[in-house]
Coordinates of C-alpha atoms and ligand atoms in Angstrom, one line a residue:
X1 CA 93.4 184.1 43.9
X2 CA 90.0 182.9 45.1
X3 CA 87.5 184.9 47.7
X4 CA 85.3 183.2 51.0
X5 CA 83.6 184.7 52.8
X6 CA 82.2 185.0 56.9
X7 CA 79.8 185.7 59.2
X8 CA 80.2 186.4 63.1
X9 CA 77.5 186.6 65.5
X10 CA 77.9 187.2 69.2
X11 CA 76.0 187.7 72.3
X12 CA 76.5 188.9 76.0
X13 CA 74.2 189.1 79.2
X14 CA 74.6 192.9 80.8
X15 CA 75.6 192.7 84.8
X16 CA 76.5 194.3 87.0
X17 CA 80.1 194.4 88.4
X18 CA 81.7 194.3 85.5
X19 CA 83.2 195.9 82.7
X20 CA 82.1 197.1 79.2
X21 CA 84.2 196.4 76.2
X22 CA 83.7 196.7 72.7
X23 CA 85.3 195.9 70.0
X24 CA 87.7 196.4 72.7
X25 CA 87.6 200.0 74.3
X26 CA 86.3 200.3 77.1
X27 CA 83.0 201.7 77.3
X28 CA 82.2 204.1 80.7
X29 CA 78.7 202.0 81.4
X30 CA 77.8 200.7 84.3
X31 CA 77.9 197.6 83.7
X32 CA 79.2 194.9 81.3
X33 CA 78.8 192.0 79.8
X34 CA 78.9 188.0 81.4
X35 CA 80.9 186.5 79.9
X36 CA 84.3 183.7 80.8
X37 CA 87.2 186.6 78.5
X38 CA 86.4 189.8 79.3
X39 CA 82.6 189.4 77.0
X40 CA 84.0 191.4 74.3
X41 CA 80.5 190.7 72.0
X42 CA 82.4 192.3 68.9
X43 CA 85.5 191.1 69.1
X44 CA 84.0 187.6 69.5
X45 CA 81.4 188.5 66.1
X46 CA 84.9 189.2 64.3
X47 CA 86.5 186.1 65.3
X48 CA 83.8 184.4 64.4
X49 CA 83.2 185.8 61.6
X50 CA 87.5 185.0 59.9
X51 CA 86.8 182.0 61.4
X52 CA 84.1 180.4 59.2
X53 CA 85.9 182.5 56.0
X54 CA 88.7 179.8 56.2
X55 CA 86.8 176.6 57.1
X56 CA 88.1 176.7 61.0
X57 CA 84.9 175.9 62.8
X58 CA 84.3 178.8 65.5
X59 CA 85.9 180.8 68.9
X60 CA 84.6 178.2 71.2
X61 CA 86.7 175.8 69.7
X62 CA 89.4 177.6 69.7
X63 CA 89.1 178.5 72.8
X64 CA 87.0 176.7 75.0
X65 CA 84.8 178.4 78.3
X66 CA 85.9 175.2 80.3
X67 CA 89.9 176.5 79.4
X68 CA 90.8 178.3 83.0
X69 CA 93.9 180.3 80.4
X70 CA 90.9 182.0 78.8
X71 CA 89.1 183.5 82.2
X72 CA 89.4 187.1 81.8
X73 CA 91.7 187.0 79.1
X74 CA 91.3 190.0 77.2
X75 CA 89.5 189.1 73.5
X76 CA 92.1 191.3 71.5
X77 CA 94.2 188.4 72.4
X78 CA 91.6 185.9 70.8
X79 CA 91.6 188.2 68.5
X80 CA 95.8 187.9 67.8
X81 CA 95.5 183.8 68.0
X82 CA 92.9 183.9 65.4
X83 CA 95.2 186.9 62.9
X84 CA 97.7 184.0 62.7
X85 CA 95.8 181.2 61.4
X86 CA 94.7 184.3 59.3
X87 CA 98.3 185.2 57.9
X88 CA 98.9 180.9 58.2
X89 CA 96.3 179.8 56.0
X90 CA 97.2 182.7 53.0
X91 CA 94.3 184.7 52.8
X92 CA 94.2 188.5 53.6
X93 CA 91.1 190.7 54.6
X94 CA 89.4 192.3 51.8
X95 CA 86.6 194.5 54.0
X96 CA 84.8 193.8 57.5
X97 CA 81.5 194.7 58.1
X98 CA 80.3 194.4 61.6
X99 CA 76.7 195.4 63.3
X100 CA 76.9 195.9 66.7
X101 CA 73.3 196.4 68.4
X102 CA 73.0 198.2 71.9
X103 CA 69.8 200.6 73.5
X104 CA 72.7 201.3 75.6
X105 CA 75.7 202.6 75.4
X106 CA 75.6 204.7 72.5
X107 CA 78.2 203.6 70.1
X108 CA 78.8 205.6 67.9
X109 CA 81.0 208.4 70.3
X110 CA 83.9 205.9 70.0
X111 CA 83.2 204.1 66.9
X112 CA 86.5 206.3 65.6
X113 CA 88.1 204.9 68.5
X114 CA 86.2 200.7 67.5
X115 CA 87.3 201.5 64.2
X116 CA 91.2 202.4 64.9
X117 CA 91.2 199.7 67.4
X118 CA 89.8 196.5 65.6
X119 CA 92.1 197.0 62.1
X120 CA 94.8 197.5 64.6
X121 CA 94.1 193.7 65.9
X122 CA 93.7 193.1 62.4
X123 CA 96.5 195.1 60.8
X124 CA 94.4 196.3 58.2
X125 CA 94.0 200.1 56.6
X126 CA 90.4 201.0 58.4
X127 CA 89.5 202.2 54.6
X128 CA 88.2 197.9 54.6
X129 CA 86.3 198.3 58.2
X130 CA 82.2 199.2 58.0
X131 CA 81.3 199.7 61.7
X132 CA 77.7 200.5 62.4
X133 CA 75.3 201.3 64.7
X134 CA 71.7 199.9 66.0
X135 CA 69.7 199.7 68.8
X136 CA 66.7 196.4 68.7
X137 CA 63.4 199.1 69.1
X138 CA 63.2 198.9 72.6
X139 CA 62.5 195.3 71.8
X140 CA 63.3 191.8 73.2
X141 CA 66.8 191.4 75.2
X142 CA 68.3 194.0 73.3
X143 CA 65.5 196.8 73.4
X144 CA 65.7 195.6 77.4
X145 CA 69.1 196.9 78.0
X146 CA 69.7 193.2 79.0
X147 CA 72.7 192.4 75.9
X148 CA 74.2 193.3 73.7
X149 CA 75.0 191.7 70.1
X150 CA 76.8 192.2 67.3
X151 CA 77.5 190.9 64.0
X152 CA 79.7 190.6 61.4
X153 CA 80.7 189.5 58.1
X154 CA 84.2 189.0 56.6
X155 CA 85.2 189.3 52.3
X156 CA 89.3 187.1 51.9
X157 CA 90.8 186.6 49.1
X158 CA 93.8 184.5 48.3
X159 CA 95.7 181.9 46.5
X160 CA 94.2 177.9 46.5
Ligands
MG201 MG1 81.3 185.6 72.8

């Protein structure tokens, strides 16, 4: 048995005329995240944490934003692809910890739904996932409500 860890980070600009998806949940908010896919920074950070732990590069290498196949794609499908790589590796998720950074919208009312969704996508029990929501204390682009960012950390264990 051996353990591995990975971290993921993502930030997306908030713009008019897009739906907002965070952790695979649609938030009722006037703006959404700009991106080639549905622009979900939470699921992108999740993918990058897992790819990092597996030593498999990053989300941009696996799903290039120049590839028309990924235009407008739900990020839940990208997590599904990364989950296949995880399953193939023989490693399993011990736990994952996520920090979502927004001034608006507030994450708290959707935290349970978001947790259920991410656990479903990763095939893990809810006790293995923690989600934290923070503001950026009104500082910088995040504080000016121009973007949403997310960090994810993951620990895996498995054969090797
Ligand atoms: Mg992204």
